Coordinates of C-alpha atoms in Angstrom, one line a residue:
Chain A
A812 CA 41.0 -99.4 55.2
Q813 CA 38.6 -99.3 57.6
K814 CA 35.3 -101.4 56.7
I815 CA 32.7 -99.2 59.1
T816 CA 33.6 -95.6 59.5
Q817 CA 31.3 -93.2 61.6
T818 CA 33.0 -89.9 62.0
Q819 CA 30.8 -88.5 64.4
P820 CA 32.5 -89.5 68.1
G821 CA 29.4 -87.4 69.6
M822 CA 26.1 -85.9 68.8
F823 CA 24.0 -83.3 70.0
V824 CA 20.4 -83.3 69.8
Q825 CA 17.5 -81.2 71.2
E826 CA 14.7 -83.5 72.5
K827 CA 11.5 -83.6 69.5
E828 CA 14.4 -82.8 66.7
A829 CA 15.3 -85.2 64.1
V830 CA 19.0 -86.2 64.2
T831 CA 21.3 -88.0 61.1
L832 CA 24.1 -90.1 62.5
D833 CA 26.5 -90.9 59.5
C834 CA 27.9 -94.4 58.7
T835 CA 30.3 -95.4 55.8
Y836 CA 31.1 -98.9 54.8
D837 CA 33.9 -100.5 52.7
T838 CA 33.1 -103.5 50.4
S839 CA 33.6 -104.7 47.2
D840 CA 30.7 -107.7 47.4
Q841 CA 27.4 -107.0 46.0
S842 CA 25.7 -108.8 48.5
Y843 CA 25.8 -107.4 52.0
G844 CA 23.5 -106.0 55.4
L845 CA 23.8 -103.0 57.2
F846 CA 22.5 -102.5 60.7
W847 CA 22.3 -100.3 63.3
Y848 CA 22.5 -101.0 67.0
K849 CA 22.2 -98.9 69.9
Q850 CA 24.2 -99.1 73.5
P851 CA 22.5 -97.3 76.3
S852 CA 24.9 -96.6 79.2
S853 CA 23.7 -100.3 81.1
G854 CA 25.5 -101.6 78.4
E855 CA 23.1 -103.7 76.5
M856 CA 23.2 -103.7 72.5
I857 CA 20.1 -103.4 70.9
F858 CA 19.4 -104.2 67.4
L859 CA 17.4 -101.3 65.7
I860 CA 17.3 -101.8 62.1
Y861 CA 19.0 -103.3 59.2
Q862 CA 19.3 -102.7 55.4
G863 CA 20.1 -105.3 52.7
S864 CA 22.1 -104.3 49.9
Y865 CA 19.6 -104.9 47.0
D866 CA 16.9 -103.4 48.9
E867 CA 15.9 -100.4 46.8
Q868 CA 13.5 -98.7 49.9
N869 CA 15.0 -97.4 52.8
A870 CA 14.3 -99.5 55.9
T871 CA 12.4 -97.7 58.6
E872 CA 11.6 -98.9 61.8
G873 CA 9.3 -96.4 64.1
R874 CA 11.1 -93.3 64.6
Y875 CA 14.1 -94.7 63.0
S876 CA 15.1 -94.8 59.4
L877 CA 18.1 -95.7 57.1
N878 CA 19.0 -93.3 54.6
F879 CA 20.8 -95.8 52.5
Q880 CA 23.1 -94.4 49.3
K881 CA 24.5 -97.5 47.8
A882 CA 26.5 -95.6 45.2
R883 CA 28.2 -93.3 48.2
K884 CA 28.6 -96.2 50.2
S885 CA 26.4 -94.9 53.1
A886 CA 24.0 -95.8 55.5
N887 CA 23.2 -92.9 57.3
L888 CA 20.7 -93.2 60.7
V889 CA 18.0 -91.1 61.0
I890 CA 16.0 -90.8 64.3
S891 CA 13.1 -88.8 64.0
A892 CA 11.6 -86.8 67.1
S893 CA 14.4 -87.6 69.4
Q894 CA 13.4 -88.5 73.2
L895 CA 15.7 -88.3 75.9
G896 CA 15.7 -92.0 76.0
D897 CA 17.6 -92.4 72.8
S898 CA 20.6 -91.0 74.6
A899 CA 23.1 -93.9 74.1
M900 CA 25.9 -94.8 71.8
Y901 CA 25.0 -96.1 68.3
F902 CA 26.9 -98.7 66.4
C903 CA 26.8 -99.2 62.3
A904 CA 27.7 -102.1 61.4
M905 CA 28.0 -104.6 58.2
R906 CA 27.9 -108.2 57.5
E907 CA 29.4 -109.4 54.8
A908 CA 30.5 -112.8 53.4
T909 CA 34.2 -114.1 54.1
I910 CA 36.0 -115.6 51.3
N911 CA 36.7 -119.6 51.5
S912 CA 34.0 -119.9 54.3
G913 CA 30.5 -120.5 54.2
Y914 CA 30.4 -117.8 57.3
S915 CA 29.5 -114.1 57.1
T916 CA 31.3 -111.8 59.3
L917 CA 29.6 -108.5 61.2
T918 CA 32.3 -105.4 61.5
F919 CA 31.3 -102.8 63.6
G920 CA 32.2 -99.1 63.9
K921 CA 33.7 -97.3 66.3
G922 CA 30.5 -95.8 67.3
T923 CA 28.8 -92.3 67.8
M924 CA 27.5 -91.0 71.1
L925 CA 24.3 -89.4 70.8
L926 CA 22.9 -87.1 73.6
V927 CA 19.5 -85.4 73.9
S928 CA 18.9 -82.5 75.7
P929 CA 15.7 -81.5 77.1
Chain B
E257 CA 9.5 -113.3 74.2
A258 CA 12.4 -113.6 72.0
Q259 CA 15.4 -113.0 73.4
V260 CA 19.1 -114.1 73.9
T261 CA 19.8 -114.6 77.7
Q262 CA 23.0 -114.7 79.3
N263 CA 23.9 -114.6 82.7
P264 CA 25.2 -113.5 85.4
R265 CA 25.1 -109.9 84.5
Y266 CA 27.9 -108.9 86.4
L267 CA 30.6 -111.4 87.7
I268 CA 33.6 -110.6 90.0
T269 CA 36.2 -113.3 90.3
V270 CA 40.0 -113.8 91.2
T271 CA 42.8 -115.3 88.9
G272 CA 42.6 -118.8 87.8
K273 CA 39.3 -119.5 89.2
K274 CA 37.5 -121.4 86.5
L275 CA 34.1 -119.7 85.5
T276 CA 31.1 -120.0 82.9
V277 CA 29.1 -117.7 81.5
T278 CA 26.0 -119.1 80.1
C279 CA 23.6 -118.3 77.0
S280 CA 20.7 -119.2 75.9
Q281 CA 18.4 -118.3 73.0
N282 CA 14.8 -119.1 72.3
M283 CA 14.6 -118.1 68.7
N284 CA 15.5 -121.4 67.2
H285 CA 18.7 -119.7 66.0
E286 CA 21.4 -121.7 63.8
Y287 CA 24.3 -119.2 64.7
M288 CA 25.4 -118.0 67.9
S289 CA 28.8 -116.2 69.2
W290 CA 30.5 -114.6 71.8
Y291 CA 32.1 -110.9 71.5
R292 CA 33.8 -108.8 73.9
Q293 CA 33.9 -105.3 74.0
D294 CA 37.1 -103.1 75.5
P295 CA 37.3 -99.6 75.6
G296 CA 39.1 -98.3 72.6
L297 CA 39.4 -101.9 70.7
G298 CA 35.4 -102.3 70.1
L299 CA 33.5 -105.5 69.8
R300 CA 36.0 -108.4 68.8
Q301 CA 34.7 -111.9 68.5
I302 CA 35.7 -114.8 70.6
Y303 CA 34.1 -117.8 69.0
Y304 CA 31.4 -118.7 66.9
S305 CA 29.1 -121.3 66.3
M306 CA 27.3 -122.2 62.7
N307 CA 25.7 -125.1 64.8
V308 CA 25.7 -127.7 67.2
E309 CA 28.5 -129.2 67.2
V310 CA 30.2 -126.8 64.9
T311 CA 32.5 -124.2 66.8
D312 CA 35.1 -122.0 65.3
K313 CA 37.7 -119.3 66.6
G314 CA 36.9 -115.6 66.4
D315 CA 39.6 -113.1 66.2
V316 CA 40.5 -113.7 70.0
P317 CA 40.1 -117.0 71.3
E318 CA 42.8 -117.5 73.2
G319 CA 42.0 -118.2 77.3
Y320 CA 38.6 -119.3 76.1
K321 CA 36.5 -122.1 75.7
V322 CA 33.2 -122.7 74.1
S323 CA 30.9 -125.9 73.5
R324 CA 27.6 -126.3 71.2
K325 CA 26.0 -128.9 72.8
E326 CA 22.3 -128.0 72.2
K327 CA 21.0 -125.5 69.8
R328 CA 20.0 -123.3 72.5
N329 CA 22.8 -122.8 74.9
F330 CA 26.3 -121.5 73.9
P331 CA 28.4 -120.9 77.5
L332 CA 31.7 -119.7 77.6
I333 CA 34.1 -120.8 79.7
L334 CA 37.2 -119.1 81.3
E335 CA 39.1 -122.3 82.5
S336 CA 42.0 -119.7 84.3
P337 CA 40.9 -116.2 84.3
S338 CA 43.4 -113.7 84.1
P339 CA 42.9 -110.1 84.9
N340 CA 43.4 -109.1 80.8
Q341 CA 40.1 -110.8 80.3
T342 CA 38.4 -108.1 82.4
S343 CA 35.6 -106.8 80.1
L344 CA 32.3 -106.5 78.5
Y345 CA 31.2 -110.0 77.0
F346 CA 28.1 -110.3 74.9
C347 CA 26.4 -113.2 73.3
A348 CA 24.6 -113.1 70.0
S349 CA 22.7 -115.3 68.1
S350 CA 21.2 -114.8 64.5
L351 CA 19.2 -117.2 62.4
S352 CA 21.7 -118.3 59.7
G353 CA 25.6 -117.6 60.0
R354 CA 25.8 -117.7 56.3
S355 CA 23.4 -115.3 55.3
V356 CA 24.7 -111.7 55.4
Y357 CA 21.0 -110.4 56.0
S358 CA 20.6 -112.1 59.0
P359 CA 20.4 -109.1 61.9
L360 CA 22.6 -110.5 65.0
H361 CA 20.4 -110.5 68.3
F362 CA 22.5 -109.7 71.4
G363 CA 21.8 -110.5 75.6
N364 CA 22.5 -107.7 77.7
G365 CA 25.9 -108.2 78.3
T366 CA 28.2 -109.6 81.0
R367 CA 30.5 -107.2 83.2
L368 CA 33.6 -109.6 84.2
T369 CA 36.0 -108.4 86.4
V370 CA 39.4 -110.5 87.3
T371 CA 41.3 -109.1 90.0

C-alpha cells in the first residue's frame, strides 16, 4: 500500500478562490509528521506547512492551512484566496521512524498540479 | 537568511567526467540528505547523513559518493557519471535526523544532464 496518496493529479481554481488539495496517509506509528511542499515550474522545493501527529489544532501558515483528520488519516492542504503565483506542483509528505534505526524517513506522495486562472 | 545552498543550478557534462555538486546549510542542522527527482519515479533518496562523519545509503546510492567532513557541507560526488544519472538533484537538511517532527528544508535543485 502507498504510504502517501494524493488522488488529484491536477486541480484548477480561479484567482481569489479557496482550494483544497487532498492527502491521505498510511502508518501504524503513533508518532509521525506530515508536511506539504510546493514545487513551482522553476524546480525548487519549498516547505509550506507541518502538522505533528499529536497536534490537536490544525496548522496554519498565512494563506495555508492543514486540515488534519487523524481518524481518517487525511492531511489536506487548504489554500485560501488563491493567487497566480500559487500555480505549482504540491507534494504531501510524511516522516516516520524507521524500525530498528535511529533515523526517520520522509515519504512523498506523487503530487497534485495546481493551476490558478485569472 | 536561513537556507540550503546547492551549486551549480544547471550542469551539463559528458559520460565519465567526474563532477561534484556542492551543498551547504547555515542552520546548524544535524541531518543532511541528497535526493533525485525523476518523472514518474518521484523523489528518491540517494544518501543521508545523521551528523559529521556519519553517512549512510538511501534507496538509490549506486554511482554516487558523499562525505560529511563539516556540519554545514554535504557534497555529492559522481565519480563516473552516466546518462541514467541525468536528473534533478536536491540537497536537504533538517535539525534532526531522528525526529519525525523536523521539517526538511531543500536547496534550489541542480539540473544535471549527462550526455
